[in-house]
Every structure is written in C-alpha cells, then in structure tokens.
Short mmCIF file of C-alpha atoms in Angstrom, two decimals:
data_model
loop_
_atom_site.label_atom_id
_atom_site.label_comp_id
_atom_site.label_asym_id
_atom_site.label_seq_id
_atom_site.Cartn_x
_atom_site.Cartn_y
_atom_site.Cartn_z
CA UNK J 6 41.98 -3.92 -14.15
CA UNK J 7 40.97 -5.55 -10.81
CA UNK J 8 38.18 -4.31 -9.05
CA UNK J 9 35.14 -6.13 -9.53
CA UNK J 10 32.09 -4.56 -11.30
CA UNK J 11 28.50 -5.31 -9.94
CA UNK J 12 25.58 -3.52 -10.95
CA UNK J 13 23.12 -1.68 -8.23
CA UNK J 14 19.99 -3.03 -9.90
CA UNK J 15 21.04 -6.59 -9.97
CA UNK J 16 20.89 -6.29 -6.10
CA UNK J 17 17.83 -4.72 -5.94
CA UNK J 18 16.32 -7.36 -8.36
CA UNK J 19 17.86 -10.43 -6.35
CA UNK J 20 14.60 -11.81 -5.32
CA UNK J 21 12.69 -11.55 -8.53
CA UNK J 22 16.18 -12.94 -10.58
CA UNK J 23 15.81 -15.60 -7.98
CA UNK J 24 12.46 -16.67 -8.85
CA UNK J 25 13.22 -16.12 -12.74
CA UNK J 26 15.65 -18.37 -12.74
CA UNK J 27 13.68 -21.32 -11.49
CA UNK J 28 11.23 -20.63 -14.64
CA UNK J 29 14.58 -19.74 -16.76
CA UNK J 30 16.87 -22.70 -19.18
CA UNK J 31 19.97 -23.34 -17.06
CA UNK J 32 22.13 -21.32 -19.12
CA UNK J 33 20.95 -18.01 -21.60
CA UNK J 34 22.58 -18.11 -25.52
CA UNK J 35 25.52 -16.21 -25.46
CA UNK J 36 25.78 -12.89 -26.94
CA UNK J 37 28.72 -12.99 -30.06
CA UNK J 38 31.98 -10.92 -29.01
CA UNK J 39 31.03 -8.96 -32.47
CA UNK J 40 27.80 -7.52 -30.51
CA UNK J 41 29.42 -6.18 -27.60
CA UNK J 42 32.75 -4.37 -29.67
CA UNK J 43 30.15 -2.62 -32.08
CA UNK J 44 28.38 -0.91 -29.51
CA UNK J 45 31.33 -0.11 -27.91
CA UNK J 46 33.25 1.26 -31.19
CA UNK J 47 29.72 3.39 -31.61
CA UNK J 48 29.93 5.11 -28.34
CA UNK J 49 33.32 5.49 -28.93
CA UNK J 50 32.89 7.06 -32.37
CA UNK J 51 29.77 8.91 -31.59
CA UNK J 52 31.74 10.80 -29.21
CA UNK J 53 34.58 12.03 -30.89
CA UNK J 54 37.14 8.91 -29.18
CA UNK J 55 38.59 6.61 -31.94
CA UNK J 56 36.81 3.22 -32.74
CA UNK J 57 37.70 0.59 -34.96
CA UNK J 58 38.21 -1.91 -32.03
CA UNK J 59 38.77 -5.76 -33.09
CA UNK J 60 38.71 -8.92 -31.28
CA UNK J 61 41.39 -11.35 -30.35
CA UNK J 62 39.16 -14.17 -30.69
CA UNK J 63 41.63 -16.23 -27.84
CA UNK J 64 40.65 -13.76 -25.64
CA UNK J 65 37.22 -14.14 -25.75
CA UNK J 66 37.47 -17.64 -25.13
CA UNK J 67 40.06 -16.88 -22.12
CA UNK J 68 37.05 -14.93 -20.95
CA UNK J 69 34.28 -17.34 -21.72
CA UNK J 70 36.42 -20.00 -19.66
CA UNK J 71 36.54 -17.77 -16.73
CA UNK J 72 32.75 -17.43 -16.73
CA UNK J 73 32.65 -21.19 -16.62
CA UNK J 74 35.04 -20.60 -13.51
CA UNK J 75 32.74 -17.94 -11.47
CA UNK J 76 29.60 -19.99 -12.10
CA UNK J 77 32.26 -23.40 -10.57
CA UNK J 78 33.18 -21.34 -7.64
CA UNK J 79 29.87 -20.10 -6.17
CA UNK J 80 28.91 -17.22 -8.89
CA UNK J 81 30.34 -14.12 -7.54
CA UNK J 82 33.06 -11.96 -9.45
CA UNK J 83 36.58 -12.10 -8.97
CA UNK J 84 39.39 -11.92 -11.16
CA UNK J 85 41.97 -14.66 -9.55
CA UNK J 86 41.44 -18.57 -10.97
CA UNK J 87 42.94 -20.53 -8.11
CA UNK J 88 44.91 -23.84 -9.21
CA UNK J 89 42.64 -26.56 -8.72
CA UNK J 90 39.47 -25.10 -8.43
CA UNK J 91 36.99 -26.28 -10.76
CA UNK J 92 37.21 -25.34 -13.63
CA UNK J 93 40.44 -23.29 -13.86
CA UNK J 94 42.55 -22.71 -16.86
CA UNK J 95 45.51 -20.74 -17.17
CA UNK J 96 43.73 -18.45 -20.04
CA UNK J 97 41.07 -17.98 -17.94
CA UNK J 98 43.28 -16.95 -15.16
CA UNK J 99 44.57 -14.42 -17.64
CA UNK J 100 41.67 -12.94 -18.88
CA UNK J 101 39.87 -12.23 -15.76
CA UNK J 102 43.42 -10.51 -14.51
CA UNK J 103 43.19 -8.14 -17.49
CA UNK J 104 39.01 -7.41 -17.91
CA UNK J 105 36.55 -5.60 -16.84
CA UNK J 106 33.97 -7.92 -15.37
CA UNK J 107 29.84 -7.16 -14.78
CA UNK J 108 27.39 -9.55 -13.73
CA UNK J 109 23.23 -8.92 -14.37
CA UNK J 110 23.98 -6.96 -17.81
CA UNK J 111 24.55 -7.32 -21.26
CA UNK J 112 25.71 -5.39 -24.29
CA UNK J 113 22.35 -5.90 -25.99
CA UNK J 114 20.68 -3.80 -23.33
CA UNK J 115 23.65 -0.80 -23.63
CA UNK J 116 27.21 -0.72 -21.71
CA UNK J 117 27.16 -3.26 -18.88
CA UNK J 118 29.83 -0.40 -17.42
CA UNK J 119 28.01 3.24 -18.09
CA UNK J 120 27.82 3.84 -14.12
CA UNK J 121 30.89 2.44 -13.51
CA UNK J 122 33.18 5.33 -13.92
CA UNK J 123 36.80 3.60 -13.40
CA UNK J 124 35.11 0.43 -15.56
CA UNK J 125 34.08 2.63 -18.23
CA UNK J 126 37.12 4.89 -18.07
CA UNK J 127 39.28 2.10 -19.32
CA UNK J 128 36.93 1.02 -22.12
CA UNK J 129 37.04 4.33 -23.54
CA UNK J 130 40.79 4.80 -23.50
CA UNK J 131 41.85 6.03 -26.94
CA UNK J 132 44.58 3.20 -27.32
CA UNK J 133 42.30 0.67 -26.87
CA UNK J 134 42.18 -1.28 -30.09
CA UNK J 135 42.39 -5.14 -29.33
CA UNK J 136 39.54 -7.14 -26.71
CA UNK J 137 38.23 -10.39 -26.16
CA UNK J 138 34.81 -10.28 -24.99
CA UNK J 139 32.42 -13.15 -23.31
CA UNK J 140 28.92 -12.36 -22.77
CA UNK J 141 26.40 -14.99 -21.20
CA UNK J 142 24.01 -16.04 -18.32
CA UNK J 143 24.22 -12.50 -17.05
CA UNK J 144 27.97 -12.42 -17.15
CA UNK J 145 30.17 -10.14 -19.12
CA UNK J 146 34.12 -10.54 -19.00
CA UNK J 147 35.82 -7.64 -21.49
CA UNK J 148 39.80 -7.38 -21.96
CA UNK J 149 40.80 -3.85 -21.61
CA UNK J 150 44.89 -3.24 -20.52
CA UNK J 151 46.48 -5.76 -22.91
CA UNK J 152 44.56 -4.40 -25.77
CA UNK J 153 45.88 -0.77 -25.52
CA UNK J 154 48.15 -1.72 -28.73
CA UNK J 155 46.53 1.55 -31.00
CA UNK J 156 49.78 3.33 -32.32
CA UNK J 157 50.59 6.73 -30.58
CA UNK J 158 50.10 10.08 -32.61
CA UNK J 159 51.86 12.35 -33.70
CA UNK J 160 50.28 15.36 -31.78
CA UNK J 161 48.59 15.65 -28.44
CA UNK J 162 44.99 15.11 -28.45
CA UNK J 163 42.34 15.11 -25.65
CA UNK J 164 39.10 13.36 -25.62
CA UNK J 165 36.33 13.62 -23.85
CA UNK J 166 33.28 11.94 -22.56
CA UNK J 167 30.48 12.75 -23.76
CA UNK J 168 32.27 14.43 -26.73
CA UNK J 169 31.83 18.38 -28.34
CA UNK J 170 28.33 19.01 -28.97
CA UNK J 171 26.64 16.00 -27.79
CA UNK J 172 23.13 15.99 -26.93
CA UNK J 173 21.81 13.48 -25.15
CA UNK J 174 23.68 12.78 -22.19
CA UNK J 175 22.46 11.82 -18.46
CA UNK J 176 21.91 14.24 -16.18
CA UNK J 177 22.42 11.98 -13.40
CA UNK J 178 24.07 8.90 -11.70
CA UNK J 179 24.41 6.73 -9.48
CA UNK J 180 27.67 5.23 -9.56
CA UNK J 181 28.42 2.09 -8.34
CA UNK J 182 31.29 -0.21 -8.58
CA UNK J 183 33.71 -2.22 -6.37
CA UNK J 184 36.26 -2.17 -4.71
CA UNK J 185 35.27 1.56 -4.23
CA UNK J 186 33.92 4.38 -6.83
CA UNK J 187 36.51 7.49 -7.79
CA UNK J 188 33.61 9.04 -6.03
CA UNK J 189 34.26 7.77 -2.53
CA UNK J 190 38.20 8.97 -2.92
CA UNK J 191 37.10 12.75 -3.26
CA UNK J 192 33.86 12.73 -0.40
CA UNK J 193 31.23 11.68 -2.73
CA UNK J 194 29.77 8.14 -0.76
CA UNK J 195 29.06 5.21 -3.21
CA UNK J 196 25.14 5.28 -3.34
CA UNK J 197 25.19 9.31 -3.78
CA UNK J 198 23.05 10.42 -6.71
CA UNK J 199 25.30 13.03 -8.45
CA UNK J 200 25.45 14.34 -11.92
CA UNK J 201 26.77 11.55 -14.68
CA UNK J 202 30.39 11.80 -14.58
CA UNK J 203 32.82 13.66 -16.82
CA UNK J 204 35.50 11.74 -18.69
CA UNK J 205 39.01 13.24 -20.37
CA UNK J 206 41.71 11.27 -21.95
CA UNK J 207 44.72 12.48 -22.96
CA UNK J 208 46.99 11.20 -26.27
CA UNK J 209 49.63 12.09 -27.95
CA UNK J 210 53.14 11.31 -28.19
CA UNK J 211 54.43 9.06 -25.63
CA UNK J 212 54.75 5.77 -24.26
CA UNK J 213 53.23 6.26 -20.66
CA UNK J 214 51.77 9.64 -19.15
CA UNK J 215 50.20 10.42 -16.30
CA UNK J 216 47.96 13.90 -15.65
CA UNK J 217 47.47 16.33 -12.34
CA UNK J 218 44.83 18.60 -12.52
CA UNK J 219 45.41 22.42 -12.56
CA UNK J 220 42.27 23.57 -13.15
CA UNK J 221 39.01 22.76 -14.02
CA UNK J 222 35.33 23.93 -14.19
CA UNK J 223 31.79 23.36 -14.98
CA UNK J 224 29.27 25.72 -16.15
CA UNK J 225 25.51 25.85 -17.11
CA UNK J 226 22.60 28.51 -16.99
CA UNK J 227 22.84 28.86 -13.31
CA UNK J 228 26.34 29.62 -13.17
CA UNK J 229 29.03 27.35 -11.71
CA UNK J 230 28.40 24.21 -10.85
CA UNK J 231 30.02 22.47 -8.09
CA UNK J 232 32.73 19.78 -9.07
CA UNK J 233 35.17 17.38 -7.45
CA UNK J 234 37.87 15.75 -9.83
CA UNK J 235 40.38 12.45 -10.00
CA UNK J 236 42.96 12.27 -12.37
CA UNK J 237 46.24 9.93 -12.43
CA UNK J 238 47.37 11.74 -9.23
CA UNK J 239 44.44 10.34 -6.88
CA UNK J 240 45.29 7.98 -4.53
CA UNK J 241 43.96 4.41 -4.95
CA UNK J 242 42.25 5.73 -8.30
CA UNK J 243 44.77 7.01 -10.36
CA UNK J 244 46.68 3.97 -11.44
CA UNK J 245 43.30 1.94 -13.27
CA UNK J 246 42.52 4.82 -15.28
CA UNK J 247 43.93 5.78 -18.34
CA UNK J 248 45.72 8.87 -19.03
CA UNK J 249 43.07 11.81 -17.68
CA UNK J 250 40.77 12.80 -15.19
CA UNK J 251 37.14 12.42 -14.52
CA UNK J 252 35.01 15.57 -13.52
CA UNK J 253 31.94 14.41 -10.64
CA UNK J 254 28.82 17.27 -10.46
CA UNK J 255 27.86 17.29 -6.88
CA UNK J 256 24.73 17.33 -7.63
CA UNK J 257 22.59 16.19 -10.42
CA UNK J 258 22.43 18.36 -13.50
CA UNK J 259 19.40 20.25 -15.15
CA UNK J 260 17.48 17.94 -18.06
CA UNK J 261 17.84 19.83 -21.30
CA UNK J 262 20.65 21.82 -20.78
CA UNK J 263 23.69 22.88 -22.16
CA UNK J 264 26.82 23.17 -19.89
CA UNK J 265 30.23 24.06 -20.31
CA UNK J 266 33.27 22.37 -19.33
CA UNK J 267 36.91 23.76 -18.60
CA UNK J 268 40.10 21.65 -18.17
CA UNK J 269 43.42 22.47 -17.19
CA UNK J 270 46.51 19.63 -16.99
CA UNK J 271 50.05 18.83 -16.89
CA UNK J 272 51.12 15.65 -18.49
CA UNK J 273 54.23 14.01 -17.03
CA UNK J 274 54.74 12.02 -20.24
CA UNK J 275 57.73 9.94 -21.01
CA UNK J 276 59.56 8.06 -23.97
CA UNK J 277 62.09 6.10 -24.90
CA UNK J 278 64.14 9.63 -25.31
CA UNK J 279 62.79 11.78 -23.30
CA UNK J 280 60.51 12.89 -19.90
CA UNK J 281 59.00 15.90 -20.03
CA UNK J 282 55.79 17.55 -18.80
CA UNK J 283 53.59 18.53 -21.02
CA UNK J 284 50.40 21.44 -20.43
CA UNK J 285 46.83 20.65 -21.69
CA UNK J 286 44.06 22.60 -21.94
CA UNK J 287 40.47 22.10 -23.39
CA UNK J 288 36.92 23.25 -23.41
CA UNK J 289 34.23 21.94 -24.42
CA UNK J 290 30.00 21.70 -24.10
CA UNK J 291 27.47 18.98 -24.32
CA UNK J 292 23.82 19.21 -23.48
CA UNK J 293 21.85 16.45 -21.27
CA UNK J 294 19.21 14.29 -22.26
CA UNK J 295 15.09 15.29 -21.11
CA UNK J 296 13.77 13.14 -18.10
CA UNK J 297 12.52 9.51 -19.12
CA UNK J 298 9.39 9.75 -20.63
CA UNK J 299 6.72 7.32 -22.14
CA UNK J 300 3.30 7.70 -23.59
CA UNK J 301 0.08 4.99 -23.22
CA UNK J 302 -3.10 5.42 -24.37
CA UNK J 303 -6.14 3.05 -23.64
CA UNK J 304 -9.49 3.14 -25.06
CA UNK J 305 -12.58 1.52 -23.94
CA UNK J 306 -16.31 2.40 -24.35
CA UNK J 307 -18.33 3.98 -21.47
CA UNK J 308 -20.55 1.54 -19.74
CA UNK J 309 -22.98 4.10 -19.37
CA UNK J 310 -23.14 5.58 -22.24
CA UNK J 311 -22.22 3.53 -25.26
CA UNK J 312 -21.73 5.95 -27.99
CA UNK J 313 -19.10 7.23 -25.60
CA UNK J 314 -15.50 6.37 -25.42
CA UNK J 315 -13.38 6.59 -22.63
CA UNK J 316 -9.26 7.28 -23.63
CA UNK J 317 -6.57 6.83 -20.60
CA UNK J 318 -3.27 8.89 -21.31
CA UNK J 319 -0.64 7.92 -19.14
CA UNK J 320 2.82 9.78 -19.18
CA UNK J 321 5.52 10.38 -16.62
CA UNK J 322 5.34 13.87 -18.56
CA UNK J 323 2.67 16.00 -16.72
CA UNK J 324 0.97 17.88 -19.66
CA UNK J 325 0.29 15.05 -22.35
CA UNK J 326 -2.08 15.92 -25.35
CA UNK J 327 -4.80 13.54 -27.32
CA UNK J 328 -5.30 13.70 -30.25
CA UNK J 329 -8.12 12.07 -32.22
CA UNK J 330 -8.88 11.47 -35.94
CA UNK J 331 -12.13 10.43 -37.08
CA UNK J 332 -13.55 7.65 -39.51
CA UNK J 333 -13.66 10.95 -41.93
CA UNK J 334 -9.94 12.44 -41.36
CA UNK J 335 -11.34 14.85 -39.46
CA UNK J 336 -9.26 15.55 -36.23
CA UNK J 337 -9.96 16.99 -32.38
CA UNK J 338 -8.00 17.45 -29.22
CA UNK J 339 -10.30 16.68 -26.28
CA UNK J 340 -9.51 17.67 -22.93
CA UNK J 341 -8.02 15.31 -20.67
CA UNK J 342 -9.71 15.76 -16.89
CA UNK J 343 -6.67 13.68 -14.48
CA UNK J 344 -5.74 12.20 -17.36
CA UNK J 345 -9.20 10.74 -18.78
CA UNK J 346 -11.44 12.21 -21.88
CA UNK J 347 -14.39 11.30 -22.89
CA UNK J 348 -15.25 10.99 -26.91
CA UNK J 349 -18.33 10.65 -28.76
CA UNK J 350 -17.76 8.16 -31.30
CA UNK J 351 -21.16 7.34 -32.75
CA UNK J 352 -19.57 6.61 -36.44
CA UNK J 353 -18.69 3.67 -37.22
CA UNK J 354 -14.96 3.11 -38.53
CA UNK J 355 -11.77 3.14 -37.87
CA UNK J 356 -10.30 5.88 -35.31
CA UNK J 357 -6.90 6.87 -34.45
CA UNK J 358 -5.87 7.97 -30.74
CA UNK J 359 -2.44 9.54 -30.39
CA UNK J 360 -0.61 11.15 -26.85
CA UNK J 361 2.30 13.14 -27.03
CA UNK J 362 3.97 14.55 -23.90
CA UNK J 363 7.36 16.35 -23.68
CA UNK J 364 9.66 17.31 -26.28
CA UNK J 365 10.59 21.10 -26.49
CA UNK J 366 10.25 23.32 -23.50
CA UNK J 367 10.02 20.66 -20.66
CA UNK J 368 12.27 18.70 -19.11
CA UNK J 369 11.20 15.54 -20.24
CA UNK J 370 11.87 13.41 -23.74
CA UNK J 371 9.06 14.02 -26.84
CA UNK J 372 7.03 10.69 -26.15
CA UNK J 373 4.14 9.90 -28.17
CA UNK J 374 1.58 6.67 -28.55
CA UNK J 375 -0.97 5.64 -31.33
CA UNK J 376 -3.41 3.28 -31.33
CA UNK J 377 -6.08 2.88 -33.84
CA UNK J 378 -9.53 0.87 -33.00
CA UNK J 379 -12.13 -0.01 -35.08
CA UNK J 380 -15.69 0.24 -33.68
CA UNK J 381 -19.57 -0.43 -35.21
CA UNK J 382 -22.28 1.85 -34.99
CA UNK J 383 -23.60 2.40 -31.58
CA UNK J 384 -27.34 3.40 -30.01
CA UNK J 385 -27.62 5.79 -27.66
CA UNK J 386 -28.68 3.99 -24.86
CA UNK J 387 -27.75 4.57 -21.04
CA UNK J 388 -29.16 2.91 -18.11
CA UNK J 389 -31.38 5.21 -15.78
CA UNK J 390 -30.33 6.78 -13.08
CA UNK J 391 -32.94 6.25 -10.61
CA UNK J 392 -35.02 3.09 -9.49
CA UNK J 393 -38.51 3.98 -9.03
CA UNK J 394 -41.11 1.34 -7.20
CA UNK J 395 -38.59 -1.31 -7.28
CA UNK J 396 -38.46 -1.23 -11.09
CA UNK J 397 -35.76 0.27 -13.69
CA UNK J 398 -37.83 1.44 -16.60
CA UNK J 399 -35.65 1.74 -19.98
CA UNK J 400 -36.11 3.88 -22.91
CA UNK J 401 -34.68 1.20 -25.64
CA UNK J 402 -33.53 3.09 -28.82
CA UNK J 403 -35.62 1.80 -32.29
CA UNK J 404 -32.29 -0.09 -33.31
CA UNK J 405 -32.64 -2.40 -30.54
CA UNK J 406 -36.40 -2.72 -29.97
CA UNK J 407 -36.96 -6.68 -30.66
CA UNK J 408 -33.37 -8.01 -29.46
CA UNK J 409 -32.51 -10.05 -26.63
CA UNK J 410 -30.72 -8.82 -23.54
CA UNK J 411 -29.21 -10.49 -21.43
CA UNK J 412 -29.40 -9.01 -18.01
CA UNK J 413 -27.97 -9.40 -14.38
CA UNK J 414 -29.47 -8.20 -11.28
CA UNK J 415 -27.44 -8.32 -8.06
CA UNK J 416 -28.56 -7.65 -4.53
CA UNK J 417 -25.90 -7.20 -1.75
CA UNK J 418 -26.57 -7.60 1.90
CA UNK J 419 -24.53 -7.37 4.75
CA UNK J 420 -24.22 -11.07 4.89
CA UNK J 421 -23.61 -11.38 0.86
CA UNK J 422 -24.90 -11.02 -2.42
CA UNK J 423 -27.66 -12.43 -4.71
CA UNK J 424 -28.20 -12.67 -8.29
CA UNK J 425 -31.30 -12.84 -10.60
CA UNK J 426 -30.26 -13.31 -14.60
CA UNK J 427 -32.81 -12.57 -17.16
CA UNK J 428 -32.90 -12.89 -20.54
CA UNK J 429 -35.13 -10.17 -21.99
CA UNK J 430 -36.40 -9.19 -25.20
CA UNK J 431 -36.21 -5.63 -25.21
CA UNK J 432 -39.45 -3.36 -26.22
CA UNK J 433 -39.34 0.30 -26.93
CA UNK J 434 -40.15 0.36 -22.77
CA UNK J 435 -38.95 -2.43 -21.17
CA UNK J 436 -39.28 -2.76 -17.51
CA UNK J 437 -36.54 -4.86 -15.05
CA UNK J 438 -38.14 -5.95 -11.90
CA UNK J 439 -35.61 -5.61 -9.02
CA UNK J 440 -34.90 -8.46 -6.61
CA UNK J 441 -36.88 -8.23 -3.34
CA UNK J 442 -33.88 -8.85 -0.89
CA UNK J 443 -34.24 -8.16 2.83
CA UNK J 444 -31.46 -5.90 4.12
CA UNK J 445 -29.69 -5.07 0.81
CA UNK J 446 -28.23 -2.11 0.73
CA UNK J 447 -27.08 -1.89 -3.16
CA UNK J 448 -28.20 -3.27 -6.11
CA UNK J 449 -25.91 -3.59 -9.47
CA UNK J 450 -27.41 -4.01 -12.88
CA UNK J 451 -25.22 -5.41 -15.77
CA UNK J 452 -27.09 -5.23 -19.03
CA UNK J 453 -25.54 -7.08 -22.23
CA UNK J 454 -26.66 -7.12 -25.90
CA UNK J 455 -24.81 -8.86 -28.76
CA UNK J 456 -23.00 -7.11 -31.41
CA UNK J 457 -26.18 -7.36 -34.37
CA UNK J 458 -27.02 -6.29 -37.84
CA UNK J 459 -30.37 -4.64 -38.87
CA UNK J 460 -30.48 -4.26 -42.46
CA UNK J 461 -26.82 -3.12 -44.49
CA UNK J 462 -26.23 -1.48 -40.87
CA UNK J 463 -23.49 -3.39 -38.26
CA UNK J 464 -24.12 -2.43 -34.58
CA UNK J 465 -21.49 -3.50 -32.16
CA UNK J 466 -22.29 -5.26 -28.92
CA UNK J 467 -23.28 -2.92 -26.01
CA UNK J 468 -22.72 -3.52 -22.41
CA UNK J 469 -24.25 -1.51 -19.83
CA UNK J 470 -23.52 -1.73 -15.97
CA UNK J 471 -24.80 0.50 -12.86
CA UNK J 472 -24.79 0.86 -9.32
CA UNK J 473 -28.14 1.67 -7.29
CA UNK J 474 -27.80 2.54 -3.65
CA UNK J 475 -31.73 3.58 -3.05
CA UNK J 476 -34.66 2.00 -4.31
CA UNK J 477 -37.89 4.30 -4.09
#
C-alpha cells in the first residue's frame, strides 16, 4: 500500500516530542514483531475476522532496514529507498513498497492504524495471514499485500468491523491519514470529527473481487443516521482496500448505544474459470463504547479543623459518588459540594475512600478510585476566628496542654511581608501576640504541633493555618 500514515497527535505533540527527545537515549528498544501480530490477530478474532497471522521473519528485517533508511534520509515517511541514499537496501526497498507505515505509535499502546481507515482496512483483510513487522523509535513498518496468502473458502463470507454484537466500539473519529482519507473522496474533509468508521470485507470463492454498493444503511434510537460509503468502485480509494466497503456516520454517534447496520453489494468476482457477479447482503449491530472516564480521589486533613478531612473527587463523569468505610467497617456516602466533602474522622485507623462515576445509565464508562489512608487520633482544635486587641486567644484541647507549638505569624503590607516565629508551649489558654506592623493589611497564622503520644494513645501531628484581615 503506498500512502503514508502519520498520526494527528504526533503533530500536535511536535514541540513537547522535541524537547523529550533531548532528555530521551538516541534510539527506544524495539518492540518484538510477536507483540504487534498478537494484538492484531486479537482484534481480528475478537471481531468475528480470522486470526492466526504469522511472521515472515525476513520481512521484518526488510522493514527494520527501512526504518534505518527514514531516520538516514531526514525522518519523514515514504515508501521508495532511492539507490544510493544512505542506508538503502533492496529488502528495505521492498518492504516499505508493500507496508503500512506510522510514525509516533506503537503496538504496545493499541493499533498504530485505528484512525486510519484505508491503513486499517488492509490489516483487517480476511486473507491476510503472512507480515513482517518492525516497531522502534516511534516507527512502525507492517507488510500487508504480499501476505494475503490465507486460502480462499469455500462459501462467501462477509466480515465486518466492529463484528456482530460488539460492545465497545468508538463513537467517534477523527480520521487522518495521507495521501488523503476515504473521507475526503465522498465530502467528508480530513480533520472532520465523524462517527468511527464502518468496515466490510467480503470472501469467498475467488481469486480477485471487487464490490459496488447497492445499498446500505445505518440505524440507532433516533432513526436513520446519515452515511456516506466507499467501496472498490471509489475513485482513488478503491484499489488499496480490500474486497468491501467502508460505511462513514456524518456525524458522531451516541455513547452507549446500539445501532444497526444494513449492506447491500454486488461482487464482480473472478477465477481461473469463471467471472461472474455475485450479490451480498448482511446486517448486523454493535453498540459503542461510554465517553472516557476516570476517577481520582485526594484526601487531606482540614487546616482548620483537624479532626476533619477534606476528599477531592475528580471525574470527567459529572455525578461521581464517595464512598467511605470506617476504621470499624462501617460505611457512609457524604455529599460532595463542587466536588469536595468534608469527613469527620476523629478515629484513629485505617480508612478507605472510593469514587465511582458512570457505568449504567450515562454516557460515560463505570470509573472508580480507592485509596486507603491511615491516620492517628486527632484533638479538636481550630484556630479562632476573630483577633481581638491584637491577640488570638486559643482554647487548647487537654491532649495538647503542655506541648510545644511551633508557630508563625506573618504581617503583609503593601510594600511586603514580615514574619515573627514562636515556639510556644501550649496551656489550656494560650495567648499569640500579633505583630505590630504599620500599614498591614492581613495577617496569616500557621500553627504546627508534632505528631505525639500521651500514654498507650498516638496523636498525629496537627497543622493549623488562617487568614486575618481585621484586627480589633
């Protein structure tokens, strides 16, 4: 196949690859051919389309030696090895005139190719049985024509992409490829966001077909949904793809859903004995995956008020739920206010924090995130709100009377800021002194106290911070 595959993302990274590769070894390890045919014999198999796939280990290395001759020749992809240009070889030559090639990808991040259609079209031809495969230092050469040695059936078969009954696939894409995208051939510009194309190969028994499209449909809850199609009869597109057609949603699809497609073909199929057309048709549904969805959860204690936690839930699902399980087993769901609850957690122990967003009835994928923290016992102890005659009075808790705190007190002026530090041995009321500072208009107070134990009890440390604006 000859156009050249580069990925969309690999130019919008450009200037951060850039500056990786300063930091990065001149060359990556390369990935073994055996990594790249699995995955591709499980998408294959997991959709219905024959696997089994093995390598012609010459033609990896025809492919690893026309790496060497990109990265000889300035880096970018082409197919052609020009006679004496570094590093040309004649199996080199050969192997980029038969591959798919990709550059920023590899197969152990998923298909270099899924957004590729006319790329990935060929990869998932049913006679494909034989590759070579080089993948290294973001490059990745795969032989596709030469290999289409599988043996033809006995009966006609179609296949499709994604198979009958998937569930799972994207709802969307943004294809990309070059020379030009099947896209761009039916009035879809490269760059358009559409739904993730439909693929359907053809088999059975001949020695070369070709299919025109007499029908074909797409349908979800909504009704129809608006398609345009390229098969073997397109111009420009037709010849690199296998026997079959490829179905483009105009727009993108609905997460979570089930759709129906409809397919109607002749097959002008020929043989040693005979040319003949043959009709196909097939139906079949898949459903698409939920919209991308993660789960974080962060815990820290409140500043303020120490036997306090505070728990961040961040999810690109907007309803996420907490869930927390006490020391004792004991569990509770607090409410999250823009994403933040607050927890008392006054027992010491080990608790568990768990968000879960998604899943069933949205249209985003079940996410969920666990972390478990161990904490001491706490005091209840809070800084007060209100200065009064230049002096912050505290109410210290029994557990604490007769430690030492260590305390900052910061001033800030126009022109700056001051600090005082104290070290204070708390009493059950302990009195801070403010700075006398001429013009400040806030004062911050940052109050620390060691993690301590009083008698068979462990307290953990306790930090305590507040902003003043007024001073009475």
């Amino acid at each position: 196949m000859r156009p050249v595959r580069l990925l969309r993302r690999v130019i919008h990274l450009a200037a951060a690859a850039a500056a990786a590769a300063l930091l990065a070894p001149a060359s990556a390890p390369a990935v073994p051919a055996s990594v790249g045919i699995a995955a591709l014999n499980a998408q294959r198999e997991a959709n219905g389309i024959p696997g089994g796939i093995v390598e012609d280990p010459a033609w990896s290395v025809g492919c690893d030696h026309h790496i060497s001759y990109l990265q000889a020749n300035g880096g970018n992809l082409t197919h052609d090895e020009l006679r004496g240009r570094p590093g040309y070889t004649a199996d080199g030559d050969s192997a980029g005139n038969s591959s798919v090639l990709s550059l920023g990808d590899s197969w152990t991040t998923g298909n270099p190719w899924e957004t590729a259609p006319i790329h990935l079209h060929q990869l998932l031809g049913p006679r494909l049985s034989v590759t070579g495969v080089a993948d290294r230092d973001r490059y990745v050469c795969m032989v596709t024509w030469p290999g289409y040695q599988r043996p033809a059936p006995a009966d006609w078969i179609t296949y499709t992409y994604p198979g009958p009954g998937v569930v799972g696939y994207a709802f969307e894409e943004t294809a990309f490829e070059s020379p030009f995208t099947p896209g761009e051939k039916v009035g879809i510009p490269q760059g358009t966001k559409t739904g993730a194309y439909l693929y359907v190969m053809f088999d059975g028994p001949f020695d070369h077909a070709t299919a025109r499209t007499t029908a074909a449909s797409l349908t979800g809850p909504d009704g129809p949904v608006a398609i345009a199609v390229v098969d073997n009869d397109t111009p420009d597109v037709g010849g690199y793809l296998p026997p079959g057609m490829e179905l483009i949603p105009r727009r993108p699809l609905r997460p979570r859903t089930t759709y129906t497609a409809s397919i109607a073909a002749s097959l002008h199929a020929s043989t040693e004995f005979a040319v003949l057309d043959q009709p196909v048709e097939h139906t079949w549904s898949f459903t698409t995956s939920g919209r991308p969805n993660s789960a974080s959860v962060r815990v820290q204690r409140d500043q303020r008020h120490p036997t306090f936690l505070k728990v961040r839930v961040d999810s690109e699902a907007p309803h996420a739920v907490l869930t927390v399980t006490r020391p004792d087993g004991t569990t509770v769901q607090p409410t999250l206010r823009h994403r933040v609850a607050r927890v008392q957690a006054a027992t010491a122990g080990r608790w568990r924090f768990c968000a879960t967003s998604g899943g069933d009835a949205t249209e985003y994928e079940a996410a969920q995130r666990c972390v478990t923290r161990s904490f001491a016992t706490t005091v209840d102890f809070a800084l007060p709100t209100r200065v009064r005659h230049g002096r912050l009075r505290l109410n210290v808790p029994p557990a604490l009377v007769g430690r030492h705190a260590r305390v900052d007190l910061w001033a800030y002026t126009m022109m700056g800021r001051a600090r005082a530090r104290h070290t204070v041995r708390l009493k059950r009321h302990t009195i801070l002194a403010m700075p006398t500072i001429p013009g400040a208009i806030r004062w911050w107070v940052d109050l620390r106290v060691r993690r301590f134990q009083r008698g068979a009890t462990p307290y953990g440390a306790i930090h305590l911070n507040r902003a003043y604006d007024h001073i009475t």
